[in-house]
Amino acid sequence: MIRERCRYGGALPVLIDFLGIGAQKAATTWLFKNLSKHPHIRFPAGKEVHFWNSTEEQRGVKDWLSLFPEVAQSIKQGEITPAYGMLDVDTIQQIYTKAPQLRLFYSVRNPIERAWSSAQMALRYSTMFDYEASDQWFRDHFLSQGSRMRSDYLGTIERWSRVFPVDSLHVIFFDDILAEPRRVLTSLSAHLGVDTGFWQSMSDTDLAEVIRPRSAVRFSTDAIANSIHIRDSLKPFLIDLYQQDIQKMSSYFDRDFSDWLKLD
Protein backbone atom coordinates (compact mmCIF):
# COMPACT_ATOMS: atom_id res chain seq x y z
CA MET A 1 0.00 0.00 0.00
CA ILE A 2 1.46 3.33 -1.05
CA ARG A 3 1.13 6.00 1.56
CA GLU A 4 -1.07 8.98 0.91
CA ARG A 5 0.68 12.02 -0.47
CA CYS A 6 0.66 15.12 1.74
CA ARG A 7 0.66 18.34 -0.24
CA TYR A 8 1.39 21.89 0.84
CA GLY A 9 0.25 24.59 -1.54
CA GLY A 10 0.32 22.27 -4.53
CA ALA A 11 4.05 21.58 -4.09
CA LEU A 12 5.74 18.21 -4.37
CA PRO A 13 4.48 15.56 -1.94
CA VAL A 14 6.30 15.69 1.38
CA LEU A 15 7.58 12.16 1.89
CA ILE A 16 10.40 12.78 4.33
CA ASP A 17 9.61 11.71 7.88
CA PHE A 18 12.71 12.42 9.94
CA LEU A 19 15.88 14.47 10.08
CA GLY A 20 19.07 13.81 12.05
CA ILE A 21 20.66 17.19 12.80
CA GLY A 22 23.99 16.22 14.37
CA ALA A 23 26.20 16.59 16.15
CA GLN A 24 29.41 16.06 14.24
CA LYS A 25 31.65 13.36 15.81
CA ALA A 26 28.78 12.17 18.03
CA ALA A 27 28.11 8.72 16.50
CA THR A 28 25.85 9.85 13.65
CA THR A 29 27.51 7.25 11.41
CA TRP A 30 26.69 4.56 13.99
CA LEU A 31 23.08 5.74 14.03
CA PHE A 32 22.91 5.77 10.23
CA LYS A 33 24.39 2.28 9.85
CA ASN A 34 22.10 0.75 12.46
CA LEU A 35 18.93 2.55 11.42
CA SER A 36 19.61 1.45 7.84
CA LYS A 37 19.26 -2.16 9.01
CA HIS A 38 15.68 -1.58 10.15
CA PRO A 39 13.18 -2.90 7.57
CA HIS A 40 10.95 0.16 7.96
CA ILE A 41 13.61 2.89 7.72
CA ARG A 42 15.12 4.24 4.49
CA PHE A 43 17.82 6.76 3.60
CA PRO A 44 17.20 7.13 -0.16
CA ALA A 45 19.77 9.93 -0.55
CA GLY A 46 22.39 8.40 1.75
CA LYS A 47 23.64 9.75 5.07
CA GLU A 48 24.75 13.34 4.54
CA VAL A 49 22.77 15.29 1.95
CA HIS A 50 24.08 18.75 3.01
CA PHE A 51 21.20 20.43 1.19
CA TRP A 52 20.31 23.08 3.75
CA ASN A 53 23.86 24.10 4.64
CA SER A 54 25.20 24.50 1.11
CA THR A 55 24.64 26.49 -2.06
CA GLU A 56 22.54 23.59 -3.33
CA GLU A 57 19.68 25.15 -1.39
CA GLN A 58 19.51 27.73 -4.16
CA ARG A 59 18.10 25.03 -6.44
CA GLY A 60 14.91 25.21 -4.43
CA VAL A 61 13.16 23.05 -1.87
CA LYS A 62 11.61 21.06 -4.71
CA ASP A 63 14.97 19.41 -5.29
CA TRP A 64 15.24 18.41 -1.63
CA LEU A 65 11.77 16.88 -1.53
CA SER A 66 12.43 15.00 -4.76
CA LEU A 67 15.14 12.99 -2.98
CA PHE A 68 12.46 11.09 -1.07
CA PRO A 69 10.36 8.85 -3.32
CA GLU A 70 6.89 7.49 -2.72
CA VAL A 71 7.05 4.41 -0.50
CA ALA A 72 4.79 2.09 1.46
CA GLN A 73 2.87 3.61 4.35
CA SER A 74 4.91 1.62 6.88
CA ILE A 75 8.23 3.04 5.68
CA LYS A 76 9.83 6.07 7.33
CA GLN A 77 12.54 7.85 5.37
CA GLY A 78 14.86 10.75 5.94
CA GLU A 79 18.47 11.89 6.19
CA ILE A 80 21.19 12.66 8.74
CA THR A 81 23.42 15.68 8.15
CA PRO A 82 25.39 16.70 11.28
CA ALA A 83 25.99 20.22 9.93
CA TYR A 84 22.25 20.94 10.25
CA GLY A 85 22.86 21.49 13.94
CA MET A 86 24.39 24.85 12.99
CA LEU A 87 21.51 26.10 10.83
CA ASP A 88 20.01 29.48 11.65
CA VAL A 89 16.37 30.00 12.60
CA ASP A 90 15.39 31.35 9.17
CA THR A 91 16.60 28.18 7.45
CA ILE A 92 14.95 25.98 10.06
CA GLN A 93 11.73 27.89 9.42
CA GLN A 94 12.01 27.06 5.70
CA ILE A 95 12.29 23.38 6.56
CA TYR A 96 9.31 23.58 8.88
CA THR A 97 7.20 25.33 6.25
CA LYS A 98 7.70 22.41 3.87
CA ALA A 99 7.80 19.54 6.37
CA PRO A 100 6.22 20.47 9.71
CA GLN A 101 5.61 16.81 10.55
CA LEU A 102 9.34 15.96 10.75
CA ARG A 103 10.64 13.93 13.66
CA LEU A 104 14.06 15.25 14.63
CA PHE A 105 16.92 13.63 16.51
CA TYR A 106 20.18 15.06 17.78
CA SER A 107 23.12 13.08 19.14
CA VAL A 108 25.40 14.93 21.56
CA ARG A 109 28.76 14.08 23.07
CA ASN A 110 31.11 15.43 25.72
CA PRO A 111 31.99 18.71 23.95
CA ILE A 112 35.64 18.38 24.92
CA GLU A 113 35.93 14.95 23.31
CA ARG A 114 33.88 16.14 20.34
CA ALA A 115 36.20 19.11 19.79
CA TRP A 116 39.29 16.90 20.04
CA SER A 117 37.87 14.31 17.64
CA SER A 118 36.91 17.07 15.22
CA ALA A 119 40.45 18.47 15.38
CA GLN A 120 41.86 15.04 14.61
CA MET A 121 39.60 14.86 11.56
CA ALA A 122 40.79 18.31 10.46
CA LEU A 123 44.37 17.04 10.71
CA ARG A 124 43.57 14.16 8.38
CA TYR A 125 41.94 16.51 5.88
CA SER A 126 45.07 18.68 6.06
CA THR A 127 47.26 15.61 5.47
CA MET A 128 49.06 16.41 8.71
CA PHE A 129 50.21 14.06 11.43
CA ASP A 130 49.40 14.78 15.05
CA TYR A 131 53.04 15.46 15.93
CA GLU A 132 53.20 18.12 13.21
CA ALA A 133 50.46 20.21 14.79
CA SER A 134 51.44 22.59 17.57
CA ASP A 135 49.35 23.20 20.66
CA GLN A 136 48.55 26.62 19.20
CA TRP A 137 47.18 24.97 16.04
CA PHE A 138 44.84 22.93 18.21
CA ARG A 139 43.80 25.92 20.32
CA ASP A 140 43.00 27.89 17.16
CA HIS A 141 40.88 25.00 15.92
CA PHE A 142 39.03 24.70 19.23
CA LEU A 143 38.25 28.43 19.13
CA SER A 144 37.12 28.45 15.51
CA GLN A 145 33.50 29.34 14.85
CA GLY A 146 32.79 25.95 13.29
CA SER A 147 34.11 23.99 16.26
CA ARG A 148 32.39 26.18 18.84
CA MET A 149 29.03 26.08 17.05
CA ARG A 150 29.15 22.30 16.63
CA SER A 151 29.58 21.96 20.40
CA ASP A 152 26.87 24.49 21.25
CA TYR A 153 24.26 21.84 21.94
CA LEU A 154 21.88 24.02 23.92
CA GLY A 155 22.04 26.69 21.21
CA THR A 156 21.11 24.10 18.60
CA ILE A 157 18.24 22.77 20.70
CA GLU A 158 16.98 26.31 21.31
CA ARG A 159 16.99 27.26 17.62
CA TRP A 160 15.21 24.12 16.43
CA SER A 161 12.72 24.17 19.31
CA ARG A 162 11.89 27.77 18.52
CA VAL A 163 10.42 26.54 15.22
CA PHE A 164 9.44 22.87 15.68
CA PRO A 165 7.32 21.56 18.58
CA VAL A 166 9.53 20.62 21.51
CA ASP A 167 8.41 16.98 21.39
CA SER A 168 9.58 16.72 17.77
CA LEU A 169 13.21 16.70 18.92
CA HIS A 170 14.73 13.56 20.47
CA VAL A 171 18.16 14.02 22.10
CA ILE A 172 20.60 11.10 22.21
CA PHE A 173 23.68 10.98 24.42
CA PHE A 174 26.91 9.47 23.11
CA ASP A 175 27.57 8.03 26.59
CA ASP A 176 24.32 6.05 26.35
CA ILE A 177 25.28 4.70 22.94
CA LEU A 178 28.47 3.31 24.48
CA ALA A 179 26.66 1.89 27.52
CA GLU A 180 23.28 0.78 26.19
CA PRO A 181 23.12 0.82 22.38
CA ARG A 182 19.99 -1.35 22.24
CA ARG A 183 18.05 0.98 24.52
CA VAL A 184 19.15 4.00 22.48
CA LEU A 185 17.90 2.47 19.24
CA THR A 186 14.68 1.27 20.84
CA SER A 187 13.91 4.74 22.19
CA LEU A 188 14.78 6.39 18.88
CA SER A 189 12.59 3.92 16.96
CA ALA A 190 9.66 4.77 19.20
CA HIS A 191 10.26 8.45 18.45
CA LEU A 192 10.31 7.76 14.70
CA GLY A 193 7.19 5.60 14.86
CA VAL A 194 8.66 2.28 13.70
CA ASP A 195 8.76 -1.19 15.26
CA THR A 196 10.90 -1.10 18.40
CA GLY A 197 11.08 -4.89 18.68
CA PHE A 198 13.46 -5.20 15.75
CA TRP A 199 16.47 -4.43 17.95
CA GLN A 200 15.78 -7.39 20.23
CA SER A 201 16.83 -9.76 17.44
CA MET A 202 20.26 -8.16 16.99
CA SER A 203 23.30 -9.43 18.85
CA ASP A 204 25.20 -7.23 21.28
CA THR A 205 28.22 -7.45 18.96
CA ASP A 206 26.27 -6.17 15.96
CA LEU A 207 24.76 -3.34 17.99
CA ALA A 208 28.15 -2.22 19.26
CA GLU A 209 29.79 -2.26 15.83
CA VAL A 210 30.71 1.12 14.41
CA ILE A 211 31.96 1.96 10.95
CA ARG A 212 34.37 4.85 10.72
CA PRO A 213 33.38 7.43 8.07
CA ARG A 214 35.41 7.34 4.85
CA SER A 215 37.03 4.08 5.84
CA ALA A 216 36.33 0.36 5.74
CA VAL A 217 37.87 -0.05 9.19
CA ARG A 218 35.41 -1.40 11.74
CA PHE A 219 35.77 -1.07 15.46
CA SER A 220 33.57 -1.43 18.52
CA THR A 221 32.06 1.16 20.79
CA ASP A 222 34.62 0.04 23.38
CA ALA A 223 37.37 1.14 21.00
CA ILE A 224 35.74 4.55 20.64
CA ALA A 225 35.61 4.95 24.40
CA ASN A 226 39.33 4.26 24.63
CA SER A 227 40.46 6.19 21.56
CA ILE A 228 40.45 9.68 23.08
CA HIS A 229 44.01 10.69 23.89
CA ILE A 230 43.91 14.42 24.46
CA ARG A 231 47.31 16.03 24.93
CA ASP A 232 47.96 16.77 28.60
CA SER A 233 49.12 20.25 27.62
CA LEU A 234 45.71 21.01 26.10
CA LYS A 235 43.46 19.61 28.84
CA PRO A 236 43.38 22.77 31.03
CA PHE A 237 42.54 24.89 27.98
CA LEU A 238 39.65 22.62 26.95
CA ILE A 239 38.29 22.34 30.47
CA ASP A 240 38.29 26.12 30.81
CA LEU A 241 36.66 26.48 27.39
CA TYR A 242 33.78 24.09 28.07
CA GLN A 243 33.27 24.01 31.83
CA GLN A 244 30.39 26.48 31.81
CA ASP A 245 28.71 24.77 28.86
CA ILE A 246 28.89 21.40 30.62
CA GLN A 247 27.41 22.86 33.80
CA LYS A 248 24.55 24.35 31.79
CA MET A 249 23.96 20.98 30.11
CA SER A 250 23.75 19.30 33.52
CA SER A 251 21.18 21.83 34.65
CA TYR A 252 19.13 21.71 31.44
CA PHE A 253 18.88 17.91 31.29
CA ASP A 254 18.93 17.40 35.08
CA ARG A 255 21.75 14.94 34.55
CA ASP A 256 25.24 14.87 36.03
CA PHE A 257 27.86 15.47 33.35
CA SER A 258 30.71 16.27 35.75
CA ASP A 259 32.62 13.24 34.44
CA TRP A 260 32.99 15.09 31.15
CA LEU A 261 35.54 17.32 32.90
CA LYS A 262 37.67 14.38 34.07
CA LEU A 263 40.16 13.88 31.26
CA ASP A 264 42.24 11.04 32.68
PDB file of N, CA and C in Angstrom, residues 6-45:
ATOM      1  N   CYS A   6       1.036  13.893   1.032  1.00  0.00           N
ATOM      2  CA  CYS A   6       0.660  15.117   1.737  1.00  0.00           C
ATOM      3  C   CYS A   6       1.162  16.293   0.913  1.00  0.00           C
ATOM      4  N   ARG A   7       0.273  17.214   0.594  1.00  0.00           N
ATOM      5  CA  ARG A   7       0.658  18.340  -0.244  1.00  0.00           C
ATOM      6  C   ARG A   7       0.503  19.649   0.508  1.00  0.00           C
ATOM      7  N   TYR A   8       1.423  20.572   0.239  1.00  0.00           N
ATOM      8  CA  TYR A   8       1.386  21.885   0.841  1.00  0.00           C
ATOM      9  C   TYR A   8       1.421  22.904  -0.278  1.00  0.00           C
ATOM     10  N   GLY A   9       0.299  23.563  -0.506  1.00  0.00           N
ATOM     11  CA  GLY A   9       0.252  24.592  -1.539  1.00  0.00           C
ATOM     12  C   GLY A   9       0.515  24.069  -2.924  1.00  0.00           C
ATOM     13  N   GLY A  10       0.148  22.814  -3.193  1.00  0.00           N
ATOM     14  CA  GLY A  10       0.324  22.269  -4.531  1.00  0.00           C
ATOM     15  C   GLY A  10       1.752  21.896  -4.863  1.00  0.00           C
ATOM     16  N   ALA A  11       2.647  21.907  -3.850  1.00  0.00           N
ATOM     17  CA  ALA A  11       4.050  21.575  -4.089  1.00  0.00           C
ATOM     18  C   ALA A  11       4.211  20.062  -4.202  1.00  0.00           C
ATOM     19  N   LEU A  12       5.467  19.641  -4.326  1.00  0.00           N
ATOM     20  CA  LEU A  12       5.740  18.208  -4.369  1.00  0.00           C
ATOM     21  C   LEU A  12       5.243  17.546  -3.092  1.00  0.00           C
ATOM     22  N   PRO A  13       4.895  16.253  -3.162  1.00  0.00           N
ATOM     23  CA  PRO A  13       4.476  15.558  -1.945  1.00  0.00           C
ATOM     24  C   PRO A  13       5.623  15.530  -0.932  1.00  0.00           C
ATOM     25  N   VAL A  14       5.289  15.714   0.325  1.00  0.00           N
ATOM     26  CA  VAL A  14       6.299  15.689   1.382  1.00  0.00           C
ATOM     27  C   VAL A  14       6.385  14.269   1.926  1.00  0.00           C
ATOM     28  N   LEU A  15       7.438  13.567   1.545  1.00  0.00           N
ATOM     29  CA  LEU A  15       7.579  12.158   1.889  1.00  0.00           C
ATOM     30  C   LEU A  15       8.823  11.904   2.720  1.00  0.00           C
ATOM     31  N   ILE A  16       9.302  12.938   3.375  1.00  0.00           N
ATOM     32  CA  ILE A  16      10.401  12.780   4.327  1.00  0.00           C
ATOM     33  C   ILE A  16       9.805  12.823   5.722  1.00  0.00           C
ATOM     34  N   ASP A  17      10.212  11.865   6.556  1.00  0.00           N
ATOM     35  CA  ASP A  17       9.613  11.709   7.877  1.00  0.00           C
ATOM     36  C   ASP A  17      10.516  12.166   9.018  1.00  0.00           C
ATOM     37  N   PHE A  18      11.826  12.089   8.821  1.00  0.00           N
ATOM     38  CA  PHE A  18      12.711  12.422   9.937  1.00  0.00           C
ATOM     39  C   PHE A  18      13.992  13.092   9.436  1.00  0.00           C
ATOM     40  N   LEU A  19      14.652  13.752  10.385  1.00  0.00           N
ATOM     41  CA  LEU A  19      15.882  14.471  10.081  1.00  0.00           C
ATOM     42  C   LEU A  19      16.820  14.352  11.275  1.00  0.00           C
ATOM     43  N   GLY A  20      18.020  13.818  11.038  1.00  0.00           N
ATOM     44  CA  GLY A  20      19.067  13.813  12.054  1.00  0.00           C
ATOM     45  C   GLY A  20      19.900  15.064  11.877  1.00  0.00           C
ATOM     46  N   ILE A  21      20.037  15.871  12.935  1.00  0.00           N
ATOM     47  CA  ILE A  21      20.665  17.192  12.797  1.00  0.00           C
ATOM     48  C   ILE A  21      22.030  17.280  13.475  1.00  0.00           C
ATOM     49  N   GLY A  22      22.650  16.170  13.780  1.00  0.00           N
ATOM     50  CA  GLY A  22      23.993  16.224  14.366  1.00  0.00           C
ATOM     51  C   GLY A  22      24.053  15.410  15.649  1.00  0.00           C
ATOM     52  N   ALA A  23      25.112  15.668  16.414  1.00  0.00           N
ATOM     53  CA  ALA A  23      26.202  16.593  16.155  1.00  0.00           C
ATOM     54  C   ALA A  23      27.374  15.858  15.506  1.00  0.00           C
ATOM     55  N   GLN A  24      28.221  16.633  14.856  1.00  0.00           N
ATOM     56  CA  GLN A  24      29.414  16.055  14.237  1.00  0.00           C
ATOM     57  C   GLN A  24      30.264  15.348  15.294  1.00  0.00           C
ATOM     58  N   LYS A  25      30.805  14.178  14.941  1.00  0.00           N
ATOM     59  CA  LYS A  25      31.647  13.363  15.812  1.00  0.00           C
ATOM     60  C   LYS A  25      30.902  12.870  17.053  1.00  0.00           C
ATOM     61  N   ALA A  26      29.584  12.651  16.898  1.00  0.00           N
ATOM     62  CA  ALA A  26      28.783  12.168  18.030  1.00  0.00           C
ATOM     63  C   ALA A  26      28.013  10.909  17.640  1.00  0.00           C
ATOM     64  N   ALA A  27      28.648  10.038  16.866  1.00  0.00           N
ATOM     65  CA  ALA A  27      28.110   8.718  16.500  1.00  0.00           C
ATOM     66  C   ALA A  27      26.959   8.779  15.503  1.00  0.00           C
ATOM     67  N   THR A  28      26.907   9.811  14.665  1.00  0.00           N
ATOM     68  CA  THR A  28      25.854   9.853  13.650  1.00  0.00           C
ATOM     69  C   THR A  28      26.038   8.746  12.619  1.00  0.00           C
ATOM     70  N   THR A  29      27.274   8.356  12.349  1.00  0.00           N
ATOM     71  CA  THR A  29      27.506   7.255  11.414  1.00  0.00           C
ATOM     72  C   THR A  29      27.003   5.941  12.016  1.00  0.00           C
ATOM     73  N   TRP A  30      27.220   5.755  13.304  1.00  0.00           N
ATOM     74  CA  TRP A  30      26.691   4.562  13.987  1.00  0.00           C
ATOM     75  C   TRP A  30      25.172   4.543  13.893  1.00  0.00           C
ATOM     76  N   LEU A  31      24.539   5.664  14.125  1.00  0.00           N
ATOM     77  CA  LEU A  31      23.081   5.742  14.026  1.00  0.00           C
ATOM     78  C   LEU A  31      22.613   5.416  12.611  1.00  0.00           C
ATOM     79  N   PHE A  32      23.285   6.007  11.629  1.00  0.00           N
ATOM     80  CA  PHE A  32      22.915   5.767  10.235  1.00  0.00           C
ATOM     81  C   PHE A  32      23.042   4.287   9.870  1.00  0.00           C
ATOM     82  N   LYS A  33      24.152   3.677  10.214  1.00  0.00           N
ATOM     83  CA  LYS A  33      24.390   2.281   9.850  1.00  0.00           C
ATOM     84  C   LYS A  33      23.375   1.353  10.512  1.00  0.00           C
ATOM     85  N   ASN A  34      23.052   1.617  11.771  1.00  0.00           N
ATOM     86  CA  ASN A  34      22.105   0.750  12.457  1.00  0.00           C
ATOM     87  C   ASN A  34      20.671   1.004  12.014  1.00  0.00           C
ATOM     88  N   LEU A  35      20.285   2.265  11.887  1.00  0.00           N
ATOM     89  CA  LEU A  35      18.928   2.552  11.423  1.00  0.00           C
ATOM     90  C   LEU A  35      18.694   1.991  10.023  1.00  0.00           C
ATOM     91  N   SER A  36      19.741   1.973   9.210  1.00  0.00           N
ATOM     92  CA  SER A  36      19.615   1.449   7.844  1.00  0.00           C
ATOM     93  C   SER A  36      19.281  -0.037   7.827  1.00  0.00           C
ATOM     94  N   LYS A  37      19.565  -0.732   8.929  1.00  0.00           N
ATOM     95  CA  LYS A  37      19.260  -2.163   9.008  1.00  0.00           C
ATOM     96  C   LYS A  37      17.783  -2.414   9.291  1.00  0.00           C
ATOM     97  N   HIS A  38      17.091  -1.404   9.784  1.00  0.00           N
ATOM     98  CA  HIS A  38      15.679  -1.581  10.153  1.00  0.00           C
ATOM     99  C   HIS A  38      14.839  -1.704   8.883  1.00  0.00           C
ATOM    100  N   PRO A  39      13.960  -2.681   8.798  1.00  0.00           N
ATOM    101  CA  PRO A  39      13.177  -2.896   7.568  1.00  0.00           C
ATOM    102  C   PRO A  39      12.191  -1.773   7.249  1.00  0.00           C
ATOM    103  N   HIS A  40      11.920  -0.895   8.200  1.00  0.00           N
ATOM    104  CA  HIS A  40      10.946   0.164   7.957  1.00  0.00           C
ATOM    105  C   HIS A  40      11.581   1.559   7.938  1.00  0.00           C
ATOM    106  N   ILE A  41      12.907   1.605   7.770  1.00  0.00           N
ATOM    107  CA  ILE A  41      13.611   2.891   7.715  1.00  0.00           C
ATOM    108  C   ILE A  41      14.448   2.946   6.441  1.00  0.00           C
ATOM    109  N   ARG A  42      14.385   4.059   5.742  1.00  0.00           N
ATOM    110  CA  ARG A  42      15.125   4.240   4.492  1.00  0.00           C
ATOM    111  C   ARG A  42      15.874   5.572   4.487  1.00  0.00           C
ATOM    112  N   PHE A  43      17.048   5.548   3.860  1.00  0.00           N
ATOM    113  CA  PHE A  43      17.822   6.756   3.599  1.00  0.00           C
ATOM    114  C   PHE A  43      18.069   6.824   2.087  1.00  0.00           C
ATOM    115  N   PRO A  44      17.078   7.200   1.298  1.00  0.00           N
ATOM    116  CA  PRO A  44      17.203   7.131  -0.162  1.00  0.00           C
ATOM    117  C   PRO A  44      18.319   7.994  -0.735  1.00  0.00           C
ATOM    118  N   ALA A  45      18.714   9.046  -0.041  1.00  0.00           N
ATOM    119  CA  ALA A  45      19.775   9.925  -0.553  1.00  0.00           C
ATOM    120  C   ALA A  45      21.099   9.708   0.171  1.00  0.00           C
TER     121      ALA A  45
END
